[in-house]
Coordinates of C-alpha atoms in Angstrom, one line a residue:
M1 CA 10.6 85.5 13.5
K2 CA 13.0 82.8 12.7
R3 CA 15.4 81.6 9.8
E4 CA 14.3 78.6 11.3
E5 CA 10.3 79.0 11.3
L6 CA 10.5 79.8 7.6
K7 CA 12.2 76.4 6.6
N8 CA 10.0 74.6 8.5
L9 CA 7.7 76.3 6.6
N10 CA 9.6 75.0 3.5
V11 CA 10.6 78.4 2.2
P12 CA 13.0 78.7 0.1
E13 CA 16.2 79.4 0.9
E14 CA 16.8 82.2 -1.8
A15 CA 13.0 83.7 0.2
I16 CA 14.2 83.5 3.1
D17 CA 17.2 85.8 2.7
K18 CA 15.2 88.9 1.2
I19 CA 12.3 88.3 4.3
M20 CA 15.6 88.2 6.9
S21 CA 16.8 91.4 4.9
M22 CA 12.8 93.3 4.5
N23 CA 12.4 92.4 8.5
G24 CA 15.5 93.6 9.3
A25 CA 15.9 96.7 7.3
D26 CA 12.3 97.1 9.2
I27 CA 14.1 96.8 12.1
E28 CA 16.6 99.4 11.6
K29 CA 14.1 101.4 10.3
T30 CA 11.8 101.4 13.6
K31 CA 15.1 101.9 16.2
S32 CA 16.6 104.9 14.6
G33 CA 13.5 106.6 16.0
F34 CA 14.2 105.8 19.1
G35 CA 17.0 108.2 18.8
D36 CA 14.3 110.9 20.0
V37 CA 13.5 109.5 23.3
D38 CA 17.4 109.7 24.5
T39 CA 17.5 112.9 23.6
I40 CA 14.0 113.8 25.6
K41 CA 15.0 112.0 28.7
Q42 CA 17.8 114.9 28.7
E43 CA 16.0 117.2 28.1
N44 CA 14.0 116.9 30.9
D45 CA 16.8 116.3 33.3
T46 CA 18.0 119.8 32.3
L47 CA 14.9 120.8 33.3
K48 CA 14.5 119.5 36.6
T49 CA 17.9 120.5 37.2
Q50 CA 17.9 124.2 36.4
L51 CA 13.9 124.3 38.3
D52 CA 15.7 122.9 41.3
E53 CA 18.7 125.3 40.9
R54 CA 16.0 128.0 41.0
D55 CA 13.5 126.7 43.4
K56 CA 17.0 126.9 46.0
D57 CA 17.7 130.3 44.7
L58 CA 14.5 131.6 45.5
K59 CA 14.7 130.8 48.9
G60 CA 18.2 131.3 49.1
L61 CA 16.3 134.9 48.1
Q62 CA 13.1 134.6 50.3
K63 CA 14.9 134.5 53.4
Q64 CA 17.4 137.5 52.6
V65 CA 13.8 139.7 51.9
K66 CA 12.6 140.2 54.8
D67 CA 12.0 144.0 55.2
N68 CA 14.5 144.7 52.5
E69 CA 12.2 146.5 49.7
D70 CA 15.6 146.7 46.6
L71 CA 15.6 142.7 47.7
S72 CA 12.1 142.9 47.7
K73 CA 12.0 143.9 44.5
Q74 CA 14.7 141.7 42.8
F75 CA 12.8 138.7 43.9
T76 CA 10.0 139.5 42.6
D77 CA 11.9 140.2 39.2
L78 CA 13.8 136.7 40.0
Q79 CA 9.9 135.0 41.0
D80 CA 9.0 136.3 37.2
K81 CA 11.7 135.6 35.3
Y82 CA 11.4 132.2 36.6
K83 CA 7.9 131.5 36.2
T84 CA 8.7 132.7 32.6
D85 CA 11.9 130.4 32.4
T86 CA 10.0 127.1 33.2
E87 CA 6.6 128.1 30.6
T88 CA 9.5 128.8 28.5
L89 CA 10.8 125.0 29.4
N90 CA 7.8 123.0 29.5
Q91 CA 7.0 124.6 25.7
Q92 CA 9.5 123.4 24.4
L93 CA 9.4 120.2 25.7
S94 CA 6.5 119.4 25.0
Q95 CA 6.6 120.6 21.5
T96 CA 9.9 118.0 21.6
K97 CA 7.5 115.2 22.5
L98 CA 5.1 116.8 19.7
N99 CA 7.5 116.2 17.5
S100 CA 9.1 112.9 18.7
A101 CA 5.8 111.2 18.6
L102 CA 5.0 112.4 15.5
S103 CA 8.6 111.4 13.4
N104 CA 7.7 107.4 15.1
A105 CA 3.7 107.5 13.9
L106 CA 5.1 109.2 10.0
T107 CA 7.4 106.1 10.5
A108 CA 5.0 103.4 11.1
A109 CA 2.4 104.7 8.9
K110 CA 5.7 104.4 6.1
V111 CA 6.5 107.3 5.0
R112 CA 8.8 108.3 2.1
N113 CA 9.8 111.5 2.9
P114 CA 8.8 112.7 6.1
K115 CA 9.3 116.2 6.0
A116 CA 7.6 116.8 2.8
A117 CA 4.4 114.9 4.5
E118 CA 5.0 116.9 7.9
A119 CA 4.5 119.9 4.9
L120 CA 0.8 118.9 4.2
L121 CA -0.2 118.5 8.0
D122 CA -2.4 120.5 9.8
M123 CA -0.4 120.7 13.1
D124 CA -2.9 122.9 14.9
K125 CA -5.6 119.8 14.6
I126 CA -2.5 117.4 16.1
K127 CA -2.4 117.1 20.0
L128 CA -0.2 115.0 21.6
T129 CA -2.5 113.1 24.3
D130 CA -0.7 111.9 27.8
D131 CA -0.3 108.4 26.6
G132 CA 1.8 109.8 24.0
K133 CA -0.8 109.4 21.1
L134 CA -1.6 111.8 18.6
D135 CA -5.0 112.7 18.2
G136 CA -6.2 114.4 15.1
L137 CA -3.5 112.5 12.7
D138 CA -4.5 109.3 11.6
D139 CA -7.5 111.7 9.5
Q140 CA -5.0 113.3 8.2
L141 CA -2.8 110.9 6.7
A142 CA -5.8 109.3 5.6
S143 CA -6.6 112.5 3.2
I144 CA -2.9 112.3 3.0
K145 CA -2.5 108.9 1.0
E146 CA -5.5 109.8 -1.5
S147 CA -4.4 112.5 -2.4
D148 CA -0.2 112.4 -2.1
G149 CA 0.1 108.5 -2.8
Y150 CA 3.3 108.0 -3.5
L151 CA 4.7 110.0 -0.2
F152 CA 4.2 106.4 1.4
D153 CA 5.4 102.9 0.8
K154 CA 3.3 100.4 -0.5
G155 CA 5.9 97.6 0.1
T156 CA 4.9 96.5 -3.3
Q157 CA 8.2 95.7 -5.2
G158 CA 7.2 95.7 -9.6
H159 CA 8.0 92.2 -10.6
Y160 CA 11.1 91.9 -13.0
D161 CA 11.2 89.7 -16.0
P162 CA 13.9 90.3 -18.5
K163 CA 13.3 89.9 -22.3
G164 CA 16.2 87.1 -23.6
G165 CA 17.1 86.0 -26.9
N166 CA 16.8 82.0 -27.9
G167 CA 19.6 81.2 -25.7
S168 CA 22.0 80.0 -28.1
A169 CA 25.1 81.8 -28.7
D170 CA 27.2 79.1 -30.8
T171 CA 25.5 80.1 -33.9
D172 CA 27.5 81.2 -37.1
E173 CA 27.2 84.7 -37.1
V174 CA 27.8 85.3 -41.0
Q175 CA 24.7 82.8 -41.1
T176 CA 22.9 84.5 -38.9
L177 CA 23.1 87.5 -40.7
V178 CA 22.5 86.6 -43.9
D179 CA 18.9 84.7 -42.8
E180 CA 18.1 88.3 -40.8
F181 CA 18.4 89.8 -45.1
K182 CA 16.7 87.1 -46.1
Q183 CA 13.7 87.8 -44.0

């Protein structure tokens, strides 16, 4: 949305400023949710590096093992350890991806307090699909909107209508008091 487009629609300058301010706030909020993508990429690179190092270690030990039982046992132990470590790291990466997708989805749903909303979600029913979407989240968010609607930003602001006096400040104070006492 551009300022010129709004001017062409004959929108008052004050309204254009407010619209652009609200639009800018939404864009910044959305941008802040993408910080998690860099974290995931960094963790992914770290995991790949660790896996490459382990594969190299395993190949080196495999050459040394040949007939030696001690080295064979050490090799088997390392294989088991690396397998367990790989599974743990993959689980951590999956959990990080799920948390990032959930955070972005809650921001997109205009949740005011994501931690409070997340506490109301049944995380066992939410699954991250291969395309990055969250299965089971929409139904839960709909029920939370019904039961705890205050957690969501509805995008409306109350109208402020100041109550003023008669607008004349040039009146005689003594006469005003006399008039008030007469009533």
